[in-house]
Short mmCIF file of C-alpha atoms in Angstrom, two decimals:
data_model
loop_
_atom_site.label_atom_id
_atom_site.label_comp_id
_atom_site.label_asym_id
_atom_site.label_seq_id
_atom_site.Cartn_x
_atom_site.Cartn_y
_atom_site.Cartn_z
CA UNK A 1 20.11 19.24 -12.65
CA UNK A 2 19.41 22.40 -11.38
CA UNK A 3 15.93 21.49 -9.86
CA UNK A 4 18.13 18.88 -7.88
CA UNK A 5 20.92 21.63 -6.61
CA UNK A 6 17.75 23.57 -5.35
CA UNK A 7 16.09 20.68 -4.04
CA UNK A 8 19.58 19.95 -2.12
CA UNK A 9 19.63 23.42 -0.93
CA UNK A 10 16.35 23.22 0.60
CA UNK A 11 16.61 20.26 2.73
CA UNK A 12 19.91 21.74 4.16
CA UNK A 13 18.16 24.82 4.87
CA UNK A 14 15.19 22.57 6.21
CA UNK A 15 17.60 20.78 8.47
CA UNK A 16 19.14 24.01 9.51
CA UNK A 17 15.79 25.54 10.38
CA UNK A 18 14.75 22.38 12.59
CA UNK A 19 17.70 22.53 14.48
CA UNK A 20 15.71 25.30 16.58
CA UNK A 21 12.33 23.92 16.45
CA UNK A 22 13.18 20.40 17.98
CA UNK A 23 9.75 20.97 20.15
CA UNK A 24 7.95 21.20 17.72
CA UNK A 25 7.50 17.35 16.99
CA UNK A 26 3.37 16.14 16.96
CA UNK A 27 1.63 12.84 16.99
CA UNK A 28 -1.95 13.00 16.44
CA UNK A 29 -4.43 9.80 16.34
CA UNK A 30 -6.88 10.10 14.06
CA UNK A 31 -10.24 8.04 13.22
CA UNK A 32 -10.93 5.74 10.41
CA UNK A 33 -13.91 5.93 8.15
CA UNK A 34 -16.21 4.67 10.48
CA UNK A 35 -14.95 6.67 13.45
CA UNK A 36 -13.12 4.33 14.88
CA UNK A 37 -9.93 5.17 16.57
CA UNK A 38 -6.68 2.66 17.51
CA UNK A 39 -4.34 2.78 20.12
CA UNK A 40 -0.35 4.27 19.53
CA UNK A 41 2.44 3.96 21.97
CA UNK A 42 5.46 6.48 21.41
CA UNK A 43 8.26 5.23 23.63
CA UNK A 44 12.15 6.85 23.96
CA UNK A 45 14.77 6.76 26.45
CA UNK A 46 12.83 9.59 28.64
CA UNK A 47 9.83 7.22 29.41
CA UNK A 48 6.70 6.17 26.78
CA UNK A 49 3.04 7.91 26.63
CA UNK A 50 -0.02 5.91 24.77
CA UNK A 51 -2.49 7.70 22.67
CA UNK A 52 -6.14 6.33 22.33
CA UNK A 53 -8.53 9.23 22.21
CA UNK A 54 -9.79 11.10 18.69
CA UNK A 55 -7.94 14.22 18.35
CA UNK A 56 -5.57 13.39 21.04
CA UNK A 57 -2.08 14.44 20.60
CA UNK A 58 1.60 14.56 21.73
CA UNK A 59 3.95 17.15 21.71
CA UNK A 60 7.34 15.80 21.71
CA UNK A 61 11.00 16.36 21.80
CA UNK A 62 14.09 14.68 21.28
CA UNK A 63 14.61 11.26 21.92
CA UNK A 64 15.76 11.95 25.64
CA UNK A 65 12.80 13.73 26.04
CA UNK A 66 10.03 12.43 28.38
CA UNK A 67 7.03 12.32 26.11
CA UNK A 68 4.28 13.78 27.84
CA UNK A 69 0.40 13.67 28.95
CA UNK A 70 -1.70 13.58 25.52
CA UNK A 71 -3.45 16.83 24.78
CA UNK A 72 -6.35 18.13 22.26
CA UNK A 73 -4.74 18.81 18.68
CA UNK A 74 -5.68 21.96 18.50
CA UNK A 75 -7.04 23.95 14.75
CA UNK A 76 -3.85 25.70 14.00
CA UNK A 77 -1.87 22.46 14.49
CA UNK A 78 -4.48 20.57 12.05
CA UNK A 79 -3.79 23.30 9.84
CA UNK A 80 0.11 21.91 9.01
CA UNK A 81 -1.08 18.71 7.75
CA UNK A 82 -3.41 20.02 4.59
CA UNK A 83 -0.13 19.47 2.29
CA UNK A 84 0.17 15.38 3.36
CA UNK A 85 -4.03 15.63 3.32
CA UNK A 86 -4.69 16.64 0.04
CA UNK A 87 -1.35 14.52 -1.19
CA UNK A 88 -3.63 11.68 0.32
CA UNK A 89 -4.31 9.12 -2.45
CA UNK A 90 -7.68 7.36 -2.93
CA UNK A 91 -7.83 3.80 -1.08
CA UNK A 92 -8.10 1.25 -3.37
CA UNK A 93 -11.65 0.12 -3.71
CA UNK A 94 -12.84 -4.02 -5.04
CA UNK A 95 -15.58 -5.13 -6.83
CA UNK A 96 -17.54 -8.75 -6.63
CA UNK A 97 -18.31 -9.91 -9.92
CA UNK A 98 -20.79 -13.09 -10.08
CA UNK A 99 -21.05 -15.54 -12.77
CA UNK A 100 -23.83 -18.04 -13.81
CA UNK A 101 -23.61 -21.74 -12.38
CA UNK A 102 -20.47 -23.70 -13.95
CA UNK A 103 -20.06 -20.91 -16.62
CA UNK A 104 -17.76 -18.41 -17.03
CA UNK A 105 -20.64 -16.06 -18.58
CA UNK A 106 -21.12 -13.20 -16.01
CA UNK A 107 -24.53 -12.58 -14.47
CA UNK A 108 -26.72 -9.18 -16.40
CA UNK A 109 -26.56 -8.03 -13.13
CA UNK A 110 -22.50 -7.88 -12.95
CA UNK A 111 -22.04 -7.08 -16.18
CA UNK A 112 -23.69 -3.66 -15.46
CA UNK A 113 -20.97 -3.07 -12.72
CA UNK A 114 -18.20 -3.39 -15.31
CA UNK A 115 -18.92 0.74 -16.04
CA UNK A 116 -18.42 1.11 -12.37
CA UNK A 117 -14.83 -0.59 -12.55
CA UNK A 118 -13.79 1.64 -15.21
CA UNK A 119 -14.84 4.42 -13.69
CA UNK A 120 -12.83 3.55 -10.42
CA UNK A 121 -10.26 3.01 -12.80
CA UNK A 122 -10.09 6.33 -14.35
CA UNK A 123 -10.45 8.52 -11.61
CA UNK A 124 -7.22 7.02 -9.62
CA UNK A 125 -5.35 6.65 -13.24
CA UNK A 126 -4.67 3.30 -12.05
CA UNK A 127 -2.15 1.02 -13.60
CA UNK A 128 -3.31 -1.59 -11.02
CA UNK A 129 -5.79 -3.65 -11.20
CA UNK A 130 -5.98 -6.95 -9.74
CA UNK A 131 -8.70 -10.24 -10.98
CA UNK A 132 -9.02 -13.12 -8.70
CA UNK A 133 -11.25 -15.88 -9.81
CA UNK A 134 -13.42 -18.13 -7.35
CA UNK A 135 -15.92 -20.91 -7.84
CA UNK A 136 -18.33 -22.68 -5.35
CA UNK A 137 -17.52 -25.78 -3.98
CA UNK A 138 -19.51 -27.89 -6.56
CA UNK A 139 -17.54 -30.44 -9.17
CA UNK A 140 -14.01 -31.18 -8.26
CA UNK A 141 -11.08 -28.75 -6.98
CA UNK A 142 -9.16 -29.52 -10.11
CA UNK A 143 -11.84 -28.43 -12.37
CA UNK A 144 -12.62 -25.99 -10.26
CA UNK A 145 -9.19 -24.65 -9.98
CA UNK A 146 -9.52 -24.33 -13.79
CA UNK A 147 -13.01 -22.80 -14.00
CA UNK A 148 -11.81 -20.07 -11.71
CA UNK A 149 -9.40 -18.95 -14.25
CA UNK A 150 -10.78 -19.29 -16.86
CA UNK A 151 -13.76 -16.82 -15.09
CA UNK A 152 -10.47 -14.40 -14.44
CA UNK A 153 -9.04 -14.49 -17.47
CA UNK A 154 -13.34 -13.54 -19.51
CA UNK A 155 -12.78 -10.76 -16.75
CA UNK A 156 -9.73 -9.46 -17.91
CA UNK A 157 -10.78 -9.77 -21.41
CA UNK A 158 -13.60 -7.79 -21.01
CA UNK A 159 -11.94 -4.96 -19.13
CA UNK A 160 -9.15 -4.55 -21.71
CA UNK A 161 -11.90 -4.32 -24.38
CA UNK A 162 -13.40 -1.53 -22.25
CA UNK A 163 -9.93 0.44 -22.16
CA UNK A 164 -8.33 -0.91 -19.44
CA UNK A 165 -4.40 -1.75 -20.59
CA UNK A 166 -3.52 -5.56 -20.42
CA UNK A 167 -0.31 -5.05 -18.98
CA UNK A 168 -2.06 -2.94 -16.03
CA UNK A 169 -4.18 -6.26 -15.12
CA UNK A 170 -3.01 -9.20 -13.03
CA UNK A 171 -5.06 -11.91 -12.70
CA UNK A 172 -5.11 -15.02 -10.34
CA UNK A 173 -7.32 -17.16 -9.17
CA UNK A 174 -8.04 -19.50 -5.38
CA UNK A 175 -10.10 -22.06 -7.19
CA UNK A 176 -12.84 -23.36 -4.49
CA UNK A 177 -10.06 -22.73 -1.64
CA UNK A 178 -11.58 -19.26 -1.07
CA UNK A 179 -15.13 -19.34 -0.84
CA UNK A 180 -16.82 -15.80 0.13
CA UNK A 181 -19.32 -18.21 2.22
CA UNK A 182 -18.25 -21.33 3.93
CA UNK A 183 -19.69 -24.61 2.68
CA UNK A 184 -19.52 -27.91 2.28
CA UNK A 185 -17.89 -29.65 0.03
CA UNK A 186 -20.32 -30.57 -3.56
CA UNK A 187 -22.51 -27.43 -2.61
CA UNK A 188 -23.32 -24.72 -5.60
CA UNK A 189 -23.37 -21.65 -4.08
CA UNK A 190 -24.16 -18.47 -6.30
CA UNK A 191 -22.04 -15.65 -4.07
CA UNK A 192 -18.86 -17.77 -4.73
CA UNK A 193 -19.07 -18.30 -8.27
CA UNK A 194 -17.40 -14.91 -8.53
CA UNK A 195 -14.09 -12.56 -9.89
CA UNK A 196 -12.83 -10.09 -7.23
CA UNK A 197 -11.56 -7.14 -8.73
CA UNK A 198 -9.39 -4.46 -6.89
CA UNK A 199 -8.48 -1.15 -8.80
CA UNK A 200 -5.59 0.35 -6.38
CA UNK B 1 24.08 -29.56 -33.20
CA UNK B 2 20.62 -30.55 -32.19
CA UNK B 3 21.88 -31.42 -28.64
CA UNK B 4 23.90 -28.05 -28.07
CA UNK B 5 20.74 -25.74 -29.54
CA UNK B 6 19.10 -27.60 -26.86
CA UNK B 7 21.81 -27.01 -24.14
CA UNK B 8 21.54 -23.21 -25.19
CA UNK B 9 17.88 -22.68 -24.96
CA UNK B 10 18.53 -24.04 -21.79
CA UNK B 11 21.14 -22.43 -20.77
CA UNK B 12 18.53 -18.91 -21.90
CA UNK B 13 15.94 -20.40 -19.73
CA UNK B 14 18.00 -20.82 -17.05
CA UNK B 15 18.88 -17.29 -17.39
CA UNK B 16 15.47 -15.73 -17.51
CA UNK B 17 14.49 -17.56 -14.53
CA UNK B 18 17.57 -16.58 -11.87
CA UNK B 19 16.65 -13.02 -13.66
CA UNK B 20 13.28 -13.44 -12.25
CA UNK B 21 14.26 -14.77 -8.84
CA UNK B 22 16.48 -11.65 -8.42
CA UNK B 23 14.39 -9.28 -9.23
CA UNK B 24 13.41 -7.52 -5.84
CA UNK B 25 9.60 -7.35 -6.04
CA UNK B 26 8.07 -3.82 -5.28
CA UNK B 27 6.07 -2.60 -2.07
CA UNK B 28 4.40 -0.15 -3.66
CA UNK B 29 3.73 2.67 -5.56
CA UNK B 30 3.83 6.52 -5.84
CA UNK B 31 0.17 7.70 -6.60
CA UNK B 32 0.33 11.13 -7.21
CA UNK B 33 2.70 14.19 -6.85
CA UNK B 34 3.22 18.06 -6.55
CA UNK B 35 6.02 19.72 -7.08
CA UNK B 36 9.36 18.56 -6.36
CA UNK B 37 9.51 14.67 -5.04
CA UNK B 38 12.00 12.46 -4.89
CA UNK B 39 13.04 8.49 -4.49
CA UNK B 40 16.56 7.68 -3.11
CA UNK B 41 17.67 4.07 -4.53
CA UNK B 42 21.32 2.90 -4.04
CA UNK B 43 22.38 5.93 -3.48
CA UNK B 44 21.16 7.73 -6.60
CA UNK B 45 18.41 10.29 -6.54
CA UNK B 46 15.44 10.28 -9.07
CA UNK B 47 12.40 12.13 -9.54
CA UNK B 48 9.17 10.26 -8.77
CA UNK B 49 5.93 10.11 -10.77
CA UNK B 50 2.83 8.89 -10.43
CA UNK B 51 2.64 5.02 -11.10
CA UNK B 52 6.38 4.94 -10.14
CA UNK B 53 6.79 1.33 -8.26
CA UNK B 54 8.62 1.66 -4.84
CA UNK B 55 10.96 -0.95 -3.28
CA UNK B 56 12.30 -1.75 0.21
CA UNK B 57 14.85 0.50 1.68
CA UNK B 58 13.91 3.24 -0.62
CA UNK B 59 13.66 7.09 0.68
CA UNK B 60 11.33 9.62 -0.43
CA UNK B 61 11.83 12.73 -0.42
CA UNK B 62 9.89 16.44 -0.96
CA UNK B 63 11.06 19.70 -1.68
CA UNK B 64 9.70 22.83 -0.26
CA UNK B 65 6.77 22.66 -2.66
CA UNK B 66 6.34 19.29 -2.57
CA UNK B 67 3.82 16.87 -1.69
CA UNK B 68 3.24 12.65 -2.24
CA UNK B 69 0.56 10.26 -1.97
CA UNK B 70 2.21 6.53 -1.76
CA UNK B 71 -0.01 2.92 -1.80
CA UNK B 72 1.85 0.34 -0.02
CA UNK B 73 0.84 -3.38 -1.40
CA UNK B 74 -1.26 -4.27 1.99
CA UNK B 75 -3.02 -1.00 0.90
CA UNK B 76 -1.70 1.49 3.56
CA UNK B 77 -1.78 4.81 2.36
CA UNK B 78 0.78 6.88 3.05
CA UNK B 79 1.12 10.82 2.58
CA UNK B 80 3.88 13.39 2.89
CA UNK B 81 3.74 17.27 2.62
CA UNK B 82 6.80 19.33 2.03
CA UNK B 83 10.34 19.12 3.02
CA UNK B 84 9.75 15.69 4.40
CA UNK B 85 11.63 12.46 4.03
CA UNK B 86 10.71 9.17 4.92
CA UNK B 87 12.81 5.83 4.50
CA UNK B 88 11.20 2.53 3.91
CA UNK B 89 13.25 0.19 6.02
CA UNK B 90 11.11 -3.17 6.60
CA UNK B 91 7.79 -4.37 4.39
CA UNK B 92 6.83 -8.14 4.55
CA UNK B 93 2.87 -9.18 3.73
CA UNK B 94 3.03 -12.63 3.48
CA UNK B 95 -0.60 -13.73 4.86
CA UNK B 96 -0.17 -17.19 3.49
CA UNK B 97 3.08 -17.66 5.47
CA UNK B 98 1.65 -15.75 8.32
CA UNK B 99 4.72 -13.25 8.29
CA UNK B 100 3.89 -9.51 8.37
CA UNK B 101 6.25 -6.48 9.00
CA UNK B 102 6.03 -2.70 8.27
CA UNK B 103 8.86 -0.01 9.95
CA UNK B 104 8.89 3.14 7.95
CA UNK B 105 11.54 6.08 9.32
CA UNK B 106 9.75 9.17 9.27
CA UNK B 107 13.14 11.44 9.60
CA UNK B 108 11.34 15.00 9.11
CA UNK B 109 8.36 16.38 7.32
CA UNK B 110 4.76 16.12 7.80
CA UNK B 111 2.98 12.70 7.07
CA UNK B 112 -0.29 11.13 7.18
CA UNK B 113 -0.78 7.42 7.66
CA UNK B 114 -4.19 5.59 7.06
CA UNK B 115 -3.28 1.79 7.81
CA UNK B 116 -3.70 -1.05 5.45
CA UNK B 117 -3.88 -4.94 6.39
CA UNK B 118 -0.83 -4.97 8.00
CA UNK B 119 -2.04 -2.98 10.51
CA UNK B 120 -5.27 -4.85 10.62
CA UNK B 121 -4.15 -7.76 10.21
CA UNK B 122 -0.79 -7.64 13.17
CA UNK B 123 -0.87 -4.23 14.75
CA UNK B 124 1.67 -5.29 16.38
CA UNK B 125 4.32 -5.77 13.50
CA UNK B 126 4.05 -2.08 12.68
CA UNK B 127 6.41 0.52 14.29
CA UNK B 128 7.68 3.82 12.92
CA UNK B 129 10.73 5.38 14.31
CA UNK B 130 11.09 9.21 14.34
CA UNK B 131 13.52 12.05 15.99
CA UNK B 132 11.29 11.82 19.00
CA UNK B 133 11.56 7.83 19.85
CA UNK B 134 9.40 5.01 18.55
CA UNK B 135 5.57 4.84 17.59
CA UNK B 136 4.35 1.11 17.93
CA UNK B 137 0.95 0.70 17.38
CA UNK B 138 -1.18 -1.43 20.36
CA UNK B 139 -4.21 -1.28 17.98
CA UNK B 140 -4.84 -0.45 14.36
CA UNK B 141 -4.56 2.96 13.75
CA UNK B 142 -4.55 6.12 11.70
CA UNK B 143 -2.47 8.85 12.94
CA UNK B 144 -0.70 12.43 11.44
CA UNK B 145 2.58 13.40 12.78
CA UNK B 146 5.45 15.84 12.43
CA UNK B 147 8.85 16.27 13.11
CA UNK B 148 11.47 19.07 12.88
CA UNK B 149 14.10 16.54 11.84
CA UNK B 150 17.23 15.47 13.75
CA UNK B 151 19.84 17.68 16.00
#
């Protein structure tokens, strides 16, 4: 209770603070893992500005201020974001797992990434993981529909043997509606006979 | 007798299930925290740990030592740093149904945002209001931002 009363007492003094540093307000675009960068407008009843550059950033008021032209974001500004940066959690990262034709006995091959999925696992203490079953496009979409959770549900078996809690796990499965490559119809094709798995 | 044990277990069924339709489904979750952090829900305010699921219209909140990593469902990652608050006010990922919808308030604080599908996926669904106006995003973005709060 008393963590709370402090934790009040700080946001009030937070707010009080602020109430003099209203120019102090900051957008900065940043890139994505592959360097990429998007495109942000910031709009208010002074007028809009549009960010697209890396590193670009806008200083901003109220919300009667004009924004203004975008600027470099220079180190010292950078600097106030470490807190949020290292609060940053780890993106969620998916696995394809392939299985042998009409079986739902994983290939050697994907069984050796099941120490990878753990491991992904662990390191996020995830109590998220998700299984989505697939199957090519041969035998019927009925059958198929079944195969693909049944391939799921050997999945999810195997994890929880390895450690992985049951009720952490959700499994579905797109029967031969999903295919990882297009086909047609009656074709066996060995990259979708597979289980997605997504550790978030 | 037969009849009205069948009426009840009915009756139980029926229960469980409107139970389940109720049920607000989550739209995300808190990944990891320092110090003091926060989740406002109905008006009540309780701490927030790792693996905690968040819901629509939720606010999070850190105190001056505090710091959270959040994973919406469309996998945007969101971060906050101390003395920050940030309200959840729209989520919809509906891919199948080809809705999509993400406005977060980011009412003071410092916050990172790495996008997810949503932003992918309909750029254009995503906006963010803050003390100085409205971001929208034009293309799929990551951006860091700050505010001093309102006047």
């Amino acid at each position: 209770m008393k963590g709370i009363h402090r934790f009040f007492a700080g946001v009030a003094l937070a707010v009080a603070v602020s109430g003099c540093a209203g120019k102090d307000n900051l957008i900065v675009l940043t890139p994505d893992d592959s360097g990429r960068v998007g495109a942000l407008k910031v709009s208010n009843e002074g007028g809009e500005a549009v960010l697209d550059r890396d590193g670009q950033a806008l200083h901003l008021g109220d919300r009667h201020t004009p924004p203004g032209a975008p600027v470099p974001v220079s180190a010292q500004e950078r600097a106030l974001f470490a807190a949020a940066l290292a609060a940053q959690p780890q993106a969620p990262v998916s696995y394809l797992l392939y299985f042998e034709f009409d079986s739902d006995t994983l290939t050697a091959e994907s069984c050796q990434r099941l120490a990878d999925i753990l491991h992904a696992a662990e390191e996020r203490h995830s109590q998220d993981v998700l299984v989505i079953g697939h199957t090519d496009r041969a035998g019927d979409a009925a059958y198929n529909a079944a195969l693909s959770l049944q391939r799921a549900e050997v999945v999810r078996a195997l994890l929880v043997d390895k450690g992985i809690g049951g009720e952490f796990i959700q499994i579905s499965s797109h029967g031969e509606g999903n295919p990882l490559v297009p086909t047609a119809d009656e074709v066996a094709e060995a990259r979708n006979r597979r289980v997605e798995v997504v550790v978030r | 007798m037969k009849k009205i044990l069948f009426f009840c277990m009915a009756l139980l069924m029926l229960g469980a299930f409107a139970g389940a339709q109720t049920e607000p489904a989550h739209i995300g979750r808190v990944k990891g925290t320092s110090g003091m952090v926060s989740i406002q829900r109905a008006g009540a305010l309780k701490p927030a740990f790792p693996n905690m699921k968040v819901y629509l219209n939720d606010t999070l909140l850190t105190g001056s030592d505090g710091a959270v990593g959040i994973l919406l469902e469309d996998n945007t990652l969101l971060s906050m740093g101390p003395m920050s608050r940030l309200a959840l006010d729209k989520f919809d990922f509906s891919p199948a149904r080809n809705k999509y919808a993400l406005q977060l308030r980011m009412e003071q604080g410092t916050f990172v945002y790495l996008s997810g599908l949503l932003g992918k996926l309909a750029p254009h669904a995503v906006t963010l209001e803050t003390p100085s106006g409205t971001i929208s995003m034009l293309k799929e973005s990551n951006f860091m931002a700050r505010f001093g709060g309102d006047e």
